[in-house]
Each structure stands twice: as structure tokens, then as C-alpha cells.
Tab-separated table of C-alpha atoms in Angstrom:
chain	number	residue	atom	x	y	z
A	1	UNK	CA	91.102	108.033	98.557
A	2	UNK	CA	91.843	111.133	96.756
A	3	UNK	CA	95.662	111.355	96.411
A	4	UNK	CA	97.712	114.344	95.112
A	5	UNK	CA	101.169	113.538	94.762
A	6	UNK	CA	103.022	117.037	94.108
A	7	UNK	CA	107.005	116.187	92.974
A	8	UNK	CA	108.893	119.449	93.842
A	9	UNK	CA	112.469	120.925	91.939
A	10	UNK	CA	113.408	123.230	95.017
A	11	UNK	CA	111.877	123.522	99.101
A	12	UNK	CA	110.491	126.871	97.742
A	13	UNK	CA	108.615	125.051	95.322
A	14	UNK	CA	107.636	122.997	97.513
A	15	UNK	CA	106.108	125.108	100.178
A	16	UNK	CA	104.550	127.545	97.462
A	17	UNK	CA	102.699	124.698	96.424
A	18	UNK	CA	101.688	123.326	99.780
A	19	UNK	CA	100.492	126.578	100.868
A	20	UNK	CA	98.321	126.977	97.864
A	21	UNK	CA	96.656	123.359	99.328
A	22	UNK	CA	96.423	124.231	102.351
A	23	UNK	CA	94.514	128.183	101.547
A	24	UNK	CA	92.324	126.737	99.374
A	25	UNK	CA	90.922	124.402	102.014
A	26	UNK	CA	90.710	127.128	104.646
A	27	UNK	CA	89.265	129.707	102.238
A	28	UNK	CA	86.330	126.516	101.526
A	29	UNK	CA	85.255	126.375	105.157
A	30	UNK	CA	85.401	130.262	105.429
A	31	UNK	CA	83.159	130.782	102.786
A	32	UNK	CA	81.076	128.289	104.214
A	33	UNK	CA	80.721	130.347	107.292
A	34	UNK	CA	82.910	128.177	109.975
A	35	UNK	CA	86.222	129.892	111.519
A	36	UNK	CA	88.536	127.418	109.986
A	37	UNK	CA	90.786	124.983	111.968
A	38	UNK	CA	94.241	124.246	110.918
A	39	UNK	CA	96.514	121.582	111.942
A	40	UNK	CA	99.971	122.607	112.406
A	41	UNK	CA	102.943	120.134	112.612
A	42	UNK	CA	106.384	120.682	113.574
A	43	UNK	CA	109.551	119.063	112.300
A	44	UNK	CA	111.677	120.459	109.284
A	45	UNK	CA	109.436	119.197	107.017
A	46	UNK	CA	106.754	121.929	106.975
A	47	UNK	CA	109.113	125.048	107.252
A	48	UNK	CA	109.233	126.323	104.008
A	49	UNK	CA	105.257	125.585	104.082
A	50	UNK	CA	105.329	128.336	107.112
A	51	UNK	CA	107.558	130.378	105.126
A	52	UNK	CA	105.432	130.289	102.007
A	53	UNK	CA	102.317	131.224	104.274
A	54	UNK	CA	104.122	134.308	106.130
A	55	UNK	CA	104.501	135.616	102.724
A	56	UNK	CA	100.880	135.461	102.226
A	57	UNK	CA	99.217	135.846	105.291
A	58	UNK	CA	96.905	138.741	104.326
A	59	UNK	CA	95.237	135.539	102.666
A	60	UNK	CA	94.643	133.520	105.714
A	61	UNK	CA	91.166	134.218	107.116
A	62	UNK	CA	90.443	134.397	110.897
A	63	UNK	CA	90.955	130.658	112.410
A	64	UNK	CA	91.882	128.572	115.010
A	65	UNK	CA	94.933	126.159	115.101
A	66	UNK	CA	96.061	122.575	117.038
A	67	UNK	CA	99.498	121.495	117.153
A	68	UNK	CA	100.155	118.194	116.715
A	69	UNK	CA	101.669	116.990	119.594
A	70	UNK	CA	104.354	117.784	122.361
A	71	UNK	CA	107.160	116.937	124.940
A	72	UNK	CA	105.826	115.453	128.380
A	73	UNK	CA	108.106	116.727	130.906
A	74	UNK	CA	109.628	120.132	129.598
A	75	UNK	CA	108.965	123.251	131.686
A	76	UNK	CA	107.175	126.428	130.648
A	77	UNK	CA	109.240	128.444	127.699
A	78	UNK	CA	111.750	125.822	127.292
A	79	UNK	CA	113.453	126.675	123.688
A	80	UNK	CA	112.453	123.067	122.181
A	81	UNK	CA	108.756	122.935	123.853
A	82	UNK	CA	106.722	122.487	120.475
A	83	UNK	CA	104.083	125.333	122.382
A	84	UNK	CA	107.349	127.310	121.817
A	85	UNK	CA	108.410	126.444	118.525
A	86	UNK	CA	104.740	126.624	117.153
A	87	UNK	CA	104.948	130.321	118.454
A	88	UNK	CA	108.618	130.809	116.985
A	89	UNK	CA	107.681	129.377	113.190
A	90	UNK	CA	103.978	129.844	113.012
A	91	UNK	CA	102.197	131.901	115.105
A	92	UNK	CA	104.057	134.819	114.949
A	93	UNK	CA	105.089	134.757	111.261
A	94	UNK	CA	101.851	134.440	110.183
A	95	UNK	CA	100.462	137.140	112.336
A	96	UNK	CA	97.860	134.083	114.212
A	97	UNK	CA	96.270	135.136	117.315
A	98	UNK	CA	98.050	133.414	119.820
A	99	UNK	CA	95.064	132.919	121.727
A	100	UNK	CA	93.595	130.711	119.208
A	101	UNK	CA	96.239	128.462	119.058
A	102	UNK	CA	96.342	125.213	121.283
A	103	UNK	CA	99.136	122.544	122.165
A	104	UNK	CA	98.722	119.761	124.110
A	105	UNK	CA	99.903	120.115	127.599
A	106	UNK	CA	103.452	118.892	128.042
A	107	UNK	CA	103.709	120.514	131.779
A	108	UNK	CA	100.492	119.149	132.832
A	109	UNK	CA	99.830	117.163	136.376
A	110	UNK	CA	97.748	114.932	134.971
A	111	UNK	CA	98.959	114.512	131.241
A	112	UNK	CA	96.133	111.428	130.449
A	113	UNK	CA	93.418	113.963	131.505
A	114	UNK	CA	94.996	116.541	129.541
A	115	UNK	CA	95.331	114.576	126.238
A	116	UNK	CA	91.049	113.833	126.979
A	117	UNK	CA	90.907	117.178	127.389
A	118	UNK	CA	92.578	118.921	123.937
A	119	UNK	CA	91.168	115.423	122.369
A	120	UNK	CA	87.710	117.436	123.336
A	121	UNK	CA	88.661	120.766	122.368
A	122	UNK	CA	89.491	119.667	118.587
A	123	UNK	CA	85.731	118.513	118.395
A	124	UNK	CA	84.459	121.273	120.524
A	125	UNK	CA	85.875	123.386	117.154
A	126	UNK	CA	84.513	121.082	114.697
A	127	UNK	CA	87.255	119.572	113.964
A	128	UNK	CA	90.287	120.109	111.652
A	129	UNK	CA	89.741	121.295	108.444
A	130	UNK	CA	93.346	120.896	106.799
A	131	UNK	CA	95.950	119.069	108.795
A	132	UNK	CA	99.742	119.989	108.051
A	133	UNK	CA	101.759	116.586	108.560
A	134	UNK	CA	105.288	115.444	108.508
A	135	UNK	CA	106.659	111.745	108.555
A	136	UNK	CA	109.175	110.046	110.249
A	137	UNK	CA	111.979	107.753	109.182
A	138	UNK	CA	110.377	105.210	110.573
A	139	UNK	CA	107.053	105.898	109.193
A	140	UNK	CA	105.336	108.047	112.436
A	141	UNK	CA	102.813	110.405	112.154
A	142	UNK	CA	102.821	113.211	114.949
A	143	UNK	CA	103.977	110.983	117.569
A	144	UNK	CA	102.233	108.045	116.867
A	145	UNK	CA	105.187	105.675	116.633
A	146	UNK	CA	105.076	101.985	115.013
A	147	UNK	CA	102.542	99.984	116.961
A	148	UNK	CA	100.117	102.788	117.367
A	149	UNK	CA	96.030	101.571	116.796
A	150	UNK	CA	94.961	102.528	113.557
A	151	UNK	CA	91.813	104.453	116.011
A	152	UNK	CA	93.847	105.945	118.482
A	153	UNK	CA	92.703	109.352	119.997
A	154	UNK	CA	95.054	111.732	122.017
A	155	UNK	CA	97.244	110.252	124.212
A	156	UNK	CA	100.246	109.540	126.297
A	157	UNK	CA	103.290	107.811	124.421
A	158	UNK	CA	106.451	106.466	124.997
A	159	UNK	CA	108.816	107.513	122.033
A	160	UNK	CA	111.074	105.318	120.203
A	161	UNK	CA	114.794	105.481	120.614
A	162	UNK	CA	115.278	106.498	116.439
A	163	UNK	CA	112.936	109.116	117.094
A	164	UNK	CA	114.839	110.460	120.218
A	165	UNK	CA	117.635	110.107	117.985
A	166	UNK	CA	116.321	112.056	115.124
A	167	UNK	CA	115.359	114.503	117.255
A	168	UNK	CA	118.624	114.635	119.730
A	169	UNK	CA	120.152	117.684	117.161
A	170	UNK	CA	117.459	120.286	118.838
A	171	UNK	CA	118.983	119.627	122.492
A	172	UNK	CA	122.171	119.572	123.924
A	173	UNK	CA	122.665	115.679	124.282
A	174	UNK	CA	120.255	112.715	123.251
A	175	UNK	CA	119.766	112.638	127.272
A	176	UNK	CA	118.126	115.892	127.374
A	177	UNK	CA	115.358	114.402	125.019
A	178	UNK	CA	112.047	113.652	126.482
A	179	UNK	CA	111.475	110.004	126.771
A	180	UNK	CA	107.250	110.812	126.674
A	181	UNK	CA	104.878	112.815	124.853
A	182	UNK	CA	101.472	114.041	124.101
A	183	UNK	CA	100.167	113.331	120.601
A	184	UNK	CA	97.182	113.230	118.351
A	185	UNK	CA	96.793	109.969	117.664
A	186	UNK	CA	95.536	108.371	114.216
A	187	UNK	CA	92.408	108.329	114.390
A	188	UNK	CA	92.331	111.870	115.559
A	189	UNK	CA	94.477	112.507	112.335
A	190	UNK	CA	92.205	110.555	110.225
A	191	UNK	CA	89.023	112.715	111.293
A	192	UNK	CA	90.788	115.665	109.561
A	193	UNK	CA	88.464	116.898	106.896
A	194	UNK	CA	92.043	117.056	104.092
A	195	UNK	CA	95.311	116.165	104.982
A	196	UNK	CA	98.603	117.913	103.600
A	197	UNK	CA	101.852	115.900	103.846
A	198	UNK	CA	105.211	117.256	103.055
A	199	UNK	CA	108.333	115.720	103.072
A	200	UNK	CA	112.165	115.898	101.575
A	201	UNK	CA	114.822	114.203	101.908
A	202	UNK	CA	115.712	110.727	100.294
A	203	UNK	CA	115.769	109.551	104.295
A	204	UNK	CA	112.102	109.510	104.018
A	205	UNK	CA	111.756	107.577	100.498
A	206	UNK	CA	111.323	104.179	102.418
A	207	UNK	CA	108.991	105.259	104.581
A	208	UNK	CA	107.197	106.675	102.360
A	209	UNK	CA	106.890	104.082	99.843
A	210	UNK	CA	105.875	101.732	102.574
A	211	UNK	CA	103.199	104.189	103.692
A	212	UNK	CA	101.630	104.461	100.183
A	213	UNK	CA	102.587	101.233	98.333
A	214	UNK	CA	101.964	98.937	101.146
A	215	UNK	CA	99.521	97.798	103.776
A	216	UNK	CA	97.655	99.633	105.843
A	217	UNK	CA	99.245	98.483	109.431
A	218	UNK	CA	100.244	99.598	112.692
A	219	UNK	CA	103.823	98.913	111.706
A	220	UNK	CA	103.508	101.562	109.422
A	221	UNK	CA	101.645	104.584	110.930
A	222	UNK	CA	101.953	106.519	107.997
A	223	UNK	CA	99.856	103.561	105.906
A	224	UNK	CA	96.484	105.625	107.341
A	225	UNK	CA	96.907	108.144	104.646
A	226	UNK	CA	95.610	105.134	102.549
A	227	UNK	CA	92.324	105.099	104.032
A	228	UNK	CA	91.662	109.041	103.907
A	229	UNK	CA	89.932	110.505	101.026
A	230	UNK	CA	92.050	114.083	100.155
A	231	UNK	CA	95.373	113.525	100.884
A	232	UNK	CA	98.340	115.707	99.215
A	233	UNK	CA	101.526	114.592	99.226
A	234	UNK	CA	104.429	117.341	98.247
A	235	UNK	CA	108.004	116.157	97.610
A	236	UNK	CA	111.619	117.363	97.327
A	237	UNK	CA	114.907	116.027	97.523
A	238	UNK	CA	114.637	112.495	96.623
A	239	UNK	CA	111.686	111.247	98.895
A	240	UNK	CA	109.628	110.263	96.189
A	241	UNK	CA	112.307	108.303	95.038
A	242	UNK	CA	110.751	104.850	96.328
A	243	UNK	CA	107.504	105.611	94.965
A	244	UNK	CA	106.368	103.342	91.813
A	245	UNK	CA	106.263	105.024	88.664
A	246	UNK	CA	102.322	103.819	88.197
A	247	UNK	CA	101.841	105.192	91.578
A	248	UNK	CA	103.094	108.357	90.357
A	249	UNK	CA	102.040	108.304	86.909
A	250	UNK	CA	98.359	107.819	87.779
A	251	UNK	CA	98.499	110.639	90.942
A	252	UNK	CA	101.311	113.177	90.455
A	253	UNK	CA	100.430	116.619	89.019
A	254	UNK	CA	102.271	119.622	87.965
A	255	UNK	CA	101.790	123.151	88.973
A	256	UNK	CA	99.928	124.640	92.300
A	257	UNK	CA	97.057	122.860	93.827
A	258	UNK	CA	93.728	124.532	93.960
């Protein structure tokens, strides 16, 4: 594993250096002569990424984008669909070609044969080149919640009650939550050719720490970053505050990534 562990002063900061990562990685497969694929996540966690990249978008190159994961069971155009916050806080700031954006299905009839079916589109683009993550408290990944195989392709899941929780501020009541959702699942993740992690917050310092510093497990979705090799990590706000000082003395650098 190649780990960059980037410990941020301000959220600025800390999306000016994620979006260096993350353009350096799409301008590689450009100049290789691929359209680049991006991963984009949603959360809190990579907004001042988005808002680091808006600023720059005459540097983003033609590509293609999947979202991480979405809702089962919200219409068309509802407010807190991820399809619709991916178009609110990426694909419009950046100036993306909506049409060249994909999210899984939340509306779908058959939402097993839709997760195959974005599951093939991913490889049908050759894959991810630079995934955007987030993590949960409780140390998910997209929506892969504790208990999720370690090989797990898109799917249907059932979402934990902390994450409904965590997630009850976007809707009027934690009733109004979805109970179900489509996600990429880890191995999907894994097949990412880099993978760029932000997170702030000293909520997230435990899971974290337990992601990094611990063993790879399905208790611990997160733990898969272990087992890729270019992961970087960006920081603010106390969530690197559970992380060992050897950890972060032999993989923490200063200054933009390139």
C-alpha cells in the first residue's frame, strides 16, 4: 500500500490539496489517451474538495463520472436523491456534462438488476481512475455498512440505524430517511485505480484509526483502504487525532500532492 496521509490547518486547505490529488490522477489517464473516470462521493466530507475543483475546472479534462451510491425508494428530483445532489455540488459547479455522469438507480423496478447493471457500466468505462471517498462514524464506505464482504460488488443494502441517524439532518424527520439503498460495494471500491479519502471532524478519529491501525475486517469497512496500493488520506478538524504518531510520522506529508 501506498499511503498519503495529508494533515490539514483549515477545510480550504484541505480541499486545495485533495483536488491537486485527485487532477493529477485524471490528467495521468488523459495523457495516456483514456477519457478519465472519476468517482464522486457525497456526504460533507468532500465539499470543499468540489469547491476547490469549481475553482479550477478549466483543468479538468473531458471525463466520465459514477456516484457512489443512492436512496432506494425516493422519487425522481426529490431534493435529497444523491442523482440530485451530485447535480447540485458537482456536476454543475464543475461545468461536467451531465450526460456523462451516472448514479445508481434509486427509482428503479427492479433495483438488484439495476445495481448488475451500473456494476457493468463502471467496467464497460474501464473502470475508475480516482475514487473520491468519505467515511462514516461507524467506519462505512459508500454504503457498505459493518458486515459488508470485503469482495462485494454493487448491490442492494439495508442501512444501519446510526447511519439513518447521521443522515436524518437532510430530511424532515429520521422517518423520512430511506431504510435501503444502492451502493458500490468494496470490492467495486477496491478496483479503483487511486483512492482519495477526506475526512474532518474529531467524530471520525475512531473510525479512522480503526480503519488504518487495525485489521482488515468486515466490522470495519473502511479497513480495505489497507489492502489498496495509492490511497490519500486528507484531514482537518481533529480526525487524525486517533492516528499513531509512527503511523503518521512514517506517511504524512506537507504541502500539495502531485
Amino acid at each position: 500500500m501506498t499511503l498519503r496521509i495529508h494533515l490539514a490547518a483549515t477545510l480550504d486547505e484541505l480541499g486545495g490539496a485533495a483536488a491537486d490529488a485527485v487532477l493529477s490522477r485524471l490528467r495521468k489517464a488523459h495523457l495516456q489517451g483514456a477519457v478519465p473516470v472519476l468517482g464522486v462521493a457525497t456526504g460533507s466530507s468532500p465539499l470543499s474538495l468540489y469547491r476547490a475543483l469549481a475553482q479550477r475546472r478549466d483543468e479538468l479534462p473531458p471525463l466520465r463520472a459514477f456516484a457512489l451510491d443512492e436512496y432506494l425508494g425516493l422519487p425522481p428530483g426529490h431534493p435529497e436523491s444523491y442523482a440530485e445532489v451530485v447535480r447540485r455540488e458537482v456536476v454543475e459547479p464543475l461545468g461536467l456534462d451531465a450526460g456523462q455522469v451516472a448514479v445508481p438507480d434509486g427509482s428503479a423496478a427492479d433495483p438488484e438488476q439495476a445495481a448488475a447493471d451500473y456494476e457493468a457500466a463502471i467496467s464497460a468505462a474501464g473502470g475508475v481512475d480516482v475514487q473520491i471517498l468519505g467515511i462514516g462514524n461507524n467506519g462505512h464506505l459508500a454504503f457498505n455498512e459493518p458486515g459488508s464482504p470485503l469482495d462485494s460488488r454493487t448491490r442492494v443494502v439495508q442501512l444501519d440505524e446510526s447511519t439513518r441517524q447521521a443522515n436524518a439532518r437532510f430530511f424532515s424527520s429520521l422517518e423520512d430517511v430511506p431504510t435501503q439503498a444502492l451502493t458500490q460495494g468494496l470490492g467495486t471500491i477496491r478496483a479503483a485505480r487511486s483512492l482519495v479519502l477526506l475526512a474532518s471532524g474529531a467524530a471520525k478519529a475512531e473510525a479512522l484509526a480503526a480503519a488504518l491501525q487495525g485489521p482488515v475486517t468486515e466490522q470495519v469497512p473502511a479497513s480495505i483502504l489497507q489492502l489498496h496500493p495509492d490511497v490519500t488520506i486528507l484531514l482537518a478538524d481533529g480526525a487524525g487525532s486517533g492516528l499513531s504518531p509512527d503511523l503518521l510520522n512514517g506517511q504524512a506529508v506537507a504541502g500539495a500532492f502531485r
